[in-house]
Amino acid sequence: MQLGGCWFDRERGLLIEQSQHDAWHLPRAELQVLSLLVANQGKLVSKHDLKTGTGQHPPLTDTSVARAVFMIRSFLGPQYESLIETVKGQGYLLHGGEAKTVKGLGRRLPSWPRCTVVGLFVLMVGLSTFYWRHIDHSAPTAPLLTTELPLASGQHMRLSLYSNSNTNNTLLFELAERFTQGVLACKRSDWSEAYASLSHDRQVLNITLRGERSGQSVIRNLKISDYRQPKTFIEPLWLQEVGICG
C-alpha cells in the first residue's frame, strides 16, 4: 500500500520512505493503528476500535494511539501528514486521495529505522542544556518525546515534550500536533527549539522558545491557561500573536 511518499508493507510491518529508501519497522501500536486505518480507508475509525487488543496483545491506551498517529505522520512528512485526519472526540480517518495498492517493492530495503527529513520521535535521556523553571535545577529532566520540524527555508525547529508521567498524555500529543502545523506553515523562524509541558491539573500549557536574534541567544516563556471543556489552548490566531514564525 502506498501512502504519500511511503510504502506500507503490512506483512513485514514496515513503513518505507520511497525517495530515500529508509525503512521503519513499526512498533506494535503504530502497526496496529496504521493497519486498521488502511483496512478502513476513507472511513472513520473510532479510538475504541484503534485501542482494541488481540488474543496476543492487550488493548492500547489513549496515549499509545495518539503517539502512534503522531509518529506515523512525522514519518510520512509534512506534505502527507494530512492523509490522517483527526476527527475530534471520535477517532481518525485515512484519506484515500494519495493511497493506492502497490504490488512489490522492487528492491531490498534495510529493515532498521533511520531519521527522515522530518525526523522521528525518539526517546532521549540526559538532556543537560535546558532546565525548567518549576523543577529542581540539580535534577535535569529528559523529554518524553523529541522531533525535528522542517521549515521551507531549510531551517529546523526541535520540539521536545515534557510530562510528569508516561501515561494519559493524549492532550499533550494533540497540542503538539497543533503547534507542529503552525510551525510547518512558517517559511522561517527565529526560534530553533521549543519545549512544551502541561501542568498536573492539565489546565496550564507551558511553552519555552529558544533561538537567536542579531547574533544573541534569546528565550521566551509562554504560559496559556484554558479552563474550558474540551480544552483548546493553541489556535491559529494565538500562534500569529506570539510570533511563532519570528
Short mmCIF file of C-alpha atoms in Angstrom, two decimals:
data_model
loop_
_atom_site.label_atom_id
_atom_site.label_comp_id
_atom_site.label_asym_id
_atom_site.label_seq_id
_atom_site.Cartn_x
_atom_site.Cartn_y
_atom_site.Cartn_z
CA MET A 1 0.00 0.00 0.00
CA GLN A 2 1.37 3.42 -0.95
CA LEU A 3 0.78 6.27 1.49
CA GLY A 4 2.02 9.55 0.09
CA GLY A 5 5.74 9.03 -0.50
CA CYS A 6 5.91 5.84 1.59
CA TRP A 7 5.22 2.13 1.04
CA PHE A 8 3.34 0.28 3.77
CA ASP A 9 4.27 -3.39 3.86
CA ARG A 10 1.73 -4.88 6.27
CA GLU A 11 3.14 -8.41 6.22
CA ARG A 12 6.63 -7.31 7.25
CA GLY A 13 5.40 -4.46 9.43
CA LEU A 14 7.43 -1.85 7.53
CA LEU A 15 6.79 1.75 6.52
CA ILE A 16 9.29 2.64 3.81
CA GLU A 17 10.17 6.14 2.62
CA GLN A 18 10.30 5.83 -1.18
CA SER A 19 12.79 8.50 -2.24
CA GLN A 20 15.48 7.73 0.35
CA HIS A 21 14.64 4.05 0.84
CA ASP A 22 14.56 4.37 4.61
CA ALA A 23 12.55 1.69 6.37
CA TRP A 24 10.90 1.90 9.76
CA HIS A 25 9.98 -1.35 11.47
CA LEU A 26 6.71 -0.30 13.08
CA PRO A 27 6.28 -0.92 16.82
CA ARG A 28 3.14 -2.77 17.88
CA ALA A 29 0.98 0.33 18.48
CA GLU A 30 1.94 2.04 15.20
CA LEU A 31 1.43 -1.19 13.22
CA GLN A 32 -1.99 -1.83 14.77
CA VAL A 33 -3.20 1.75 14.24
CA LEU A 34 -1.96 2.04 10.66
CA SER A 35 -3.28 -1.42 9.70
CA LEU A 36 -6.78 -0.56 10.93
CA LEU A 37 -6.74 2.82 9.19
CA VAL A 38 -5.65 1.23 5.90
CA ALA A 39 -8.25 -1.55 6.21
CA ASN A 40 -10.93 1.13 6.69
CA GLN A 41 -9.53 3.71 4.28
CA GLY A 42 -11.97 6.56 3.73
CA LYS A 43 -13.95 5.65 6.86
CA LEU A 44 -13.78 6.97 10.40
CA VAL A 45 -12.13 4.53 12.80
CA SER A 46 -13.06 5.16 16.42
CA LYS A 47 -10.50 5.43 19.19
CA HIS A 48 -12.13 2.42 20.80
CA ASP A 49 -11.52 0.26 17.72
CA LEU A 50 -7.93 1.51 17.39
CA LYS A 51 -7.27 0.53 21.02
CA THR A 52 -8.83 -2.93 20.84
CA GLY A 53 -6.44 -5.70 21.81
CA THR A 54 -5.98 -9.13 20.26
CA GLY A 55 -5.53 -12.59 21.64
CA GLN A 56 -1.79 -11.98 21.77
CA HIS A 57 -1.72 -8.34 22.88
CA PRO A 58 -3.63 -6.26 25.48
CA PRO A 59 -5.60 -3.13 24.46
CA LEU A 60 -3.67 0.06 23.73
CA THR A 61 -4.07 3.20 25.83
CA ASP A 62 -5.34 6.56 24.55
CA THR A 63 -1.79 7.86 24.87
CA SER A 64 -0.37 4.99 22.79
CA VAL A 65 -2.86 5.66 19.99
CA ALA A 66 -2.20 9.43 19.95
CA ARG A 67 1.55 8.89 19.99
CA ALA A 68 1.31 6.28 17.21
CA VAL A 69 -0.63 8.65 14.94
CA PHE A 70 1.81 11.47 15.68
CA MET A 71 4.84 9.33 14.83
CA ILE A 72 3.26 7.93 11.64
CA ARG A 73 2.50 11.47 10.46
CA SER A 74 6.08 12.50 11.23
CA PHE A 75 7.46 9.68 9.07
CA LEU A 76 5.05 10.44 6.22
CA GLY A 77 6.28 14.04 6.22
CA PRO A 78 4.51 17.42 6.37
CA GLN A 79 3.28 17.19 2.77
CA TYR A 80 1.39 13.97 3.53
CA GLU A 81 0.54 14.23 7.24
CA SER A 82 -2.98 15.42 6.32
CA LEU A 83 -3.68 11.93 4.94
CA ILE A 84 -4.60 11.00 8.51
CA GLU A 85 -7.35 13.31 9.75
CA THR A 86 -8.15 13.73 13.43
CA VAL A 87 -11.91 13.70 13.96
CA LYS A 88 -12.14 15.48 17.29
CA GLY A 89 -13.59 13.38 20.07
CA GLN A 90 -14.21 10.41 17.79
CA GLY A 91 -11.15 8.94 16.14
CA TYR A 92 -9.12 9.11 12.93
CA LEU A 93 -9.74 8.83 9.20
CA LEU A 94 -7.26 7.82 6.48
CA HIS A 95 -7.99 9.70 3.28
CA GLY A 96 -7.68 7.79 0.05
CA GLY A 97 -6.60 10.50 -2.37
CA GLU A 98 -2.90 9.70 -2.11
CA ALA A 99 -3.13 5.97 -1.34
CA LYS A 100 -3.12 3.07 -3.77
CA THR A 101 -2.26 -0.61 -3.72
CA VAL A 102 1.25 -1.46 -4.90
CA LYS A 103 2.49 -4.93 -5.87
CA GLY A 104 6.03 -5.50 -4.69
CA LEU A 105 8.72 -3.09 -3.60
CA GLY A 106 11.16 -3.77 -6.44
CA ARG A 107 14.28 -3.86 -4.22
CA ARG A 108 15.58 -4.98 -0.88
CA LEU A 109 15.45 -2.22 1.68
CA PRO A 110 17.00 -2.01 5.15
CA SER A 111 14.70 -3.11 7.97
CA TRP A 112 16.18 -0.79 10.60
CA PRO A 113 14.66 2.64 11.26
CA ARG A 114 16.53 5.85 10.41
CA CYS A 115 15.70 9.54 10.71
CA THR A 116 13.93 11.03 7.71
CA VAL A 117 13.83 14.68 6.68
CA VAL A 118 11.24 15.49 9.31
CA GLY A 119 12.75 13.20 11.94
CA LEU A 120 11.14 10.54 14.07
CA PHE A 121 10.16 10.99 17.62
CA VAL A 122 12.90 9.43 19.72
CA LEU A 123 13.28 8.83 23.40
CA MET A 124 16.12 10.93 24.77
CA VAL A 125 17.89 10.94 28.09
CA GLY A 126 20.49 13.14 29.69
CA LEU A 127 19.25 16.50 28.42
CA SER A 128 21.56 18.93 30.19
CA THR A 129 21.18 22.16 28.23
CA PHE A 130 17.76 23.12 29.45
CA TYR A 131 16.18 23.20 32.90
CA TRP A 132 12.58 24.01 33.62
CA ARG A 133 11.86 26.81 36.00
CA HIS A 134 9.49 24.65 38.02
CA ILE A 135 11.84 21.83 38.90
CA ASP A 136 14.97 21.41 40.95
CA HIS A 137 17.87 22.59 38.77
CA SER A 138 20.07 19.88 40.20
CA ALA A 139 17.96 17.19 38.52
CA PRO A 140 17.67 17.59 34.71
CA THR A 141 14.55 16.07 33.18
CA ALA A 142 14.60 14.02 29.99
CA PRO A 143 11.86 14.80 27.42
CA LEU A 144 9.03 12.38 26.80
CA LEU A 145 9.46 12.76 23.03
CA THR A 146 11.52 14.95 20.68
CA THR A 147 11.16 15.66 16.96
CA GLU A 148 12.66 17.94 14.29
CA LEU A 149 10.25 20.21 12.40
CA PRO A 150 11.49 21.33 8.92
CA LEU A 151 10.73 24.82 7.59
CA ALA A 152 10.64 25.89 3.95
CA SER A 153 13.94 27.78 4.37
CA GLY A 154 15.73 24.57 5.32
CA GLN A 155 15.83 25.55 8.98
CA HIS A 156 14.71 23.00 11.59
CA MET A 157 12.98 23.61 14.89
CA ARG A 158 13.37 20.99 17.60
CA LEU A 159 10.21 20.30 19.57
CA SER A 160 10.50 18.49 22.92
CA LEU A 161 7.54 17.35 25.00
CA TYR A 162 7.81 17.00 28.77
CA SER A 163 5.43 15.14 31.04
CA ASN A 164 5.23 14.29 34.71
CA SER A 165 4.35 10.70 33.80
CA ASN A 166 4.29 8.36 30.81
CA THR A 167 0.50 7.84 30.97
CA ASN A 168 -2.52 9.90 29.96
CA ASN A 169 -0.60 12.27 27.67
CA THR A 170 -3.23 12.32 24.91
CA LEU A 171 -3.92 16.06 25.28
CA LEU A 172 -0.21 16.89 25.20
CA PHE A 173 0.24 14.98 21.92
CA GLU A 174 -2.83 16.68 20.42
CA LEU A 175 -1.43 20.11 21.36
CA ALA A 176 1.91 19.15 19.85
CA GLU A 177 0.11 18.36 16.58
CA ARG A 178 -1.47 21.84 16.51
CA PHE A 179 1.83 23.51 17.34
CA THR A 180 3.56 21.48 14.62
CA GLN A 181 1.01 22.55 12.00
CA GLY A 182 1.63 26.20 12.92
CA VAL A 183 5.40 25.83 12.69
CA LEU A 184 5.30 23.99 9.35
CA ALA A 185 3.37 26.94 7.89
CA CYS A 186 6.38 29.21 8.59
CA LYS A 187 8.95 29.90 5.88
CA ARG A 188 11.48 30.62 8.61
CA SER A 189 11.56 31.31 12.34
CA ASP A 190 13.83 32.99 14.87
CA TRP A 191 13.20 30.04 17.15
CA SER A 192 15.29 26.88 16.85
CA GLU A 193 13.98 24.99 19.90
CA ALA A 194 10.59 24.66 21.58
CA TYR A 195 9.75 22.90 24.85
CA ALA A 196 6.17 22.13 25.91
CA SER A 197 4.59 20.67 29.05
CA LEU A 198 1.20 20.57 30.78
CA SER A 199 0.56 21.30 34.44
CA HIS A 200 -0.54 18.49 36.76
CA ASP A 201 -4.20 19.60 36.50
CA ARG A 202 -3.90 19.89 32.66
CA GLN A 203 -5.19 23.48 32.78
CA VAL A 204 -1.93 25.31 32.01
CA LEU A 205 0.28 24.77 28.95
CA ASN A 206 3.89 25.93 29.30
CA ILE A 207 5.94 26.61 26.16
CA THR A 208 9.53 27.85 26.14
CA LEU A 209 11.10 29.06 22.88
CA ARG A 210 14.86 29.35 22.34
CA GLY A 211 16.54 31.00 19.38
CA GLU A 212 18.87 33.68 18.14
CA ARG A 213 18.36 37.29 17.09
CA SER A 214 21.06 39.67 15.91
CA GLY A 215 23.67 37.17 16.95
CA GLN A 216 22.41 36.89 20.51
CA SER A 217 20.63 33.99 22.20
CA VAL A 218 17.03 34.74 23.22
CA ILE A 219 14.48 32.83 25.31
CA ARG A 220 10.73 33.36 25.53
CA ASN A 221 8.45 31.71 28.10
CA LEU A 222 4.73 31.39 27.32
CA LYS A 223 2.03 30.21 29.71
CA ILE A 224 -1.51 29.54 28.45
CA SER A 225 -4.43 28.78 30.77
CA ASP A 226 -7.56 27.05 29.50
CA TYR A 227 -10.30 26.04 31.92
CA ARG A 228 -12.82 25.08 29.22
CA GLN A 229 -14.01 21.62 28.25
CA PRO A 230 -12.86 20.48 25.80
CA LYS A 231 -9.62 22.44 26.05
CA THR A 232 -8.13 24.21 23.03
CA PHE A 233 -5.02 26.09 24.20
CA ILE A 234 -3.39 26.51 20.78
CA GLU A 235 -5.28 28.28 17.98
CA PRO A 236 -4.02 29.75 14.66
CA LEU A 237 -4.64 33.34 15.82
CA TRP A 238 -2.66 32.73 19.00
CA LEU A 239 0.29 31.37 17.01
CA GLN A 240 0.32 34.59 14.96
CA GLU A 241 0.08 36.79 18.04
CA VAL A 242 3.07 35.18 19.74
CA GLY A 243 5.12 35.40 16.54
CA ILE A 244 5.92 31.73 16.21
CA CYS A 245 7.40 32.39 12.78
CA GLY A 246 9.62 35.19 14.07
#
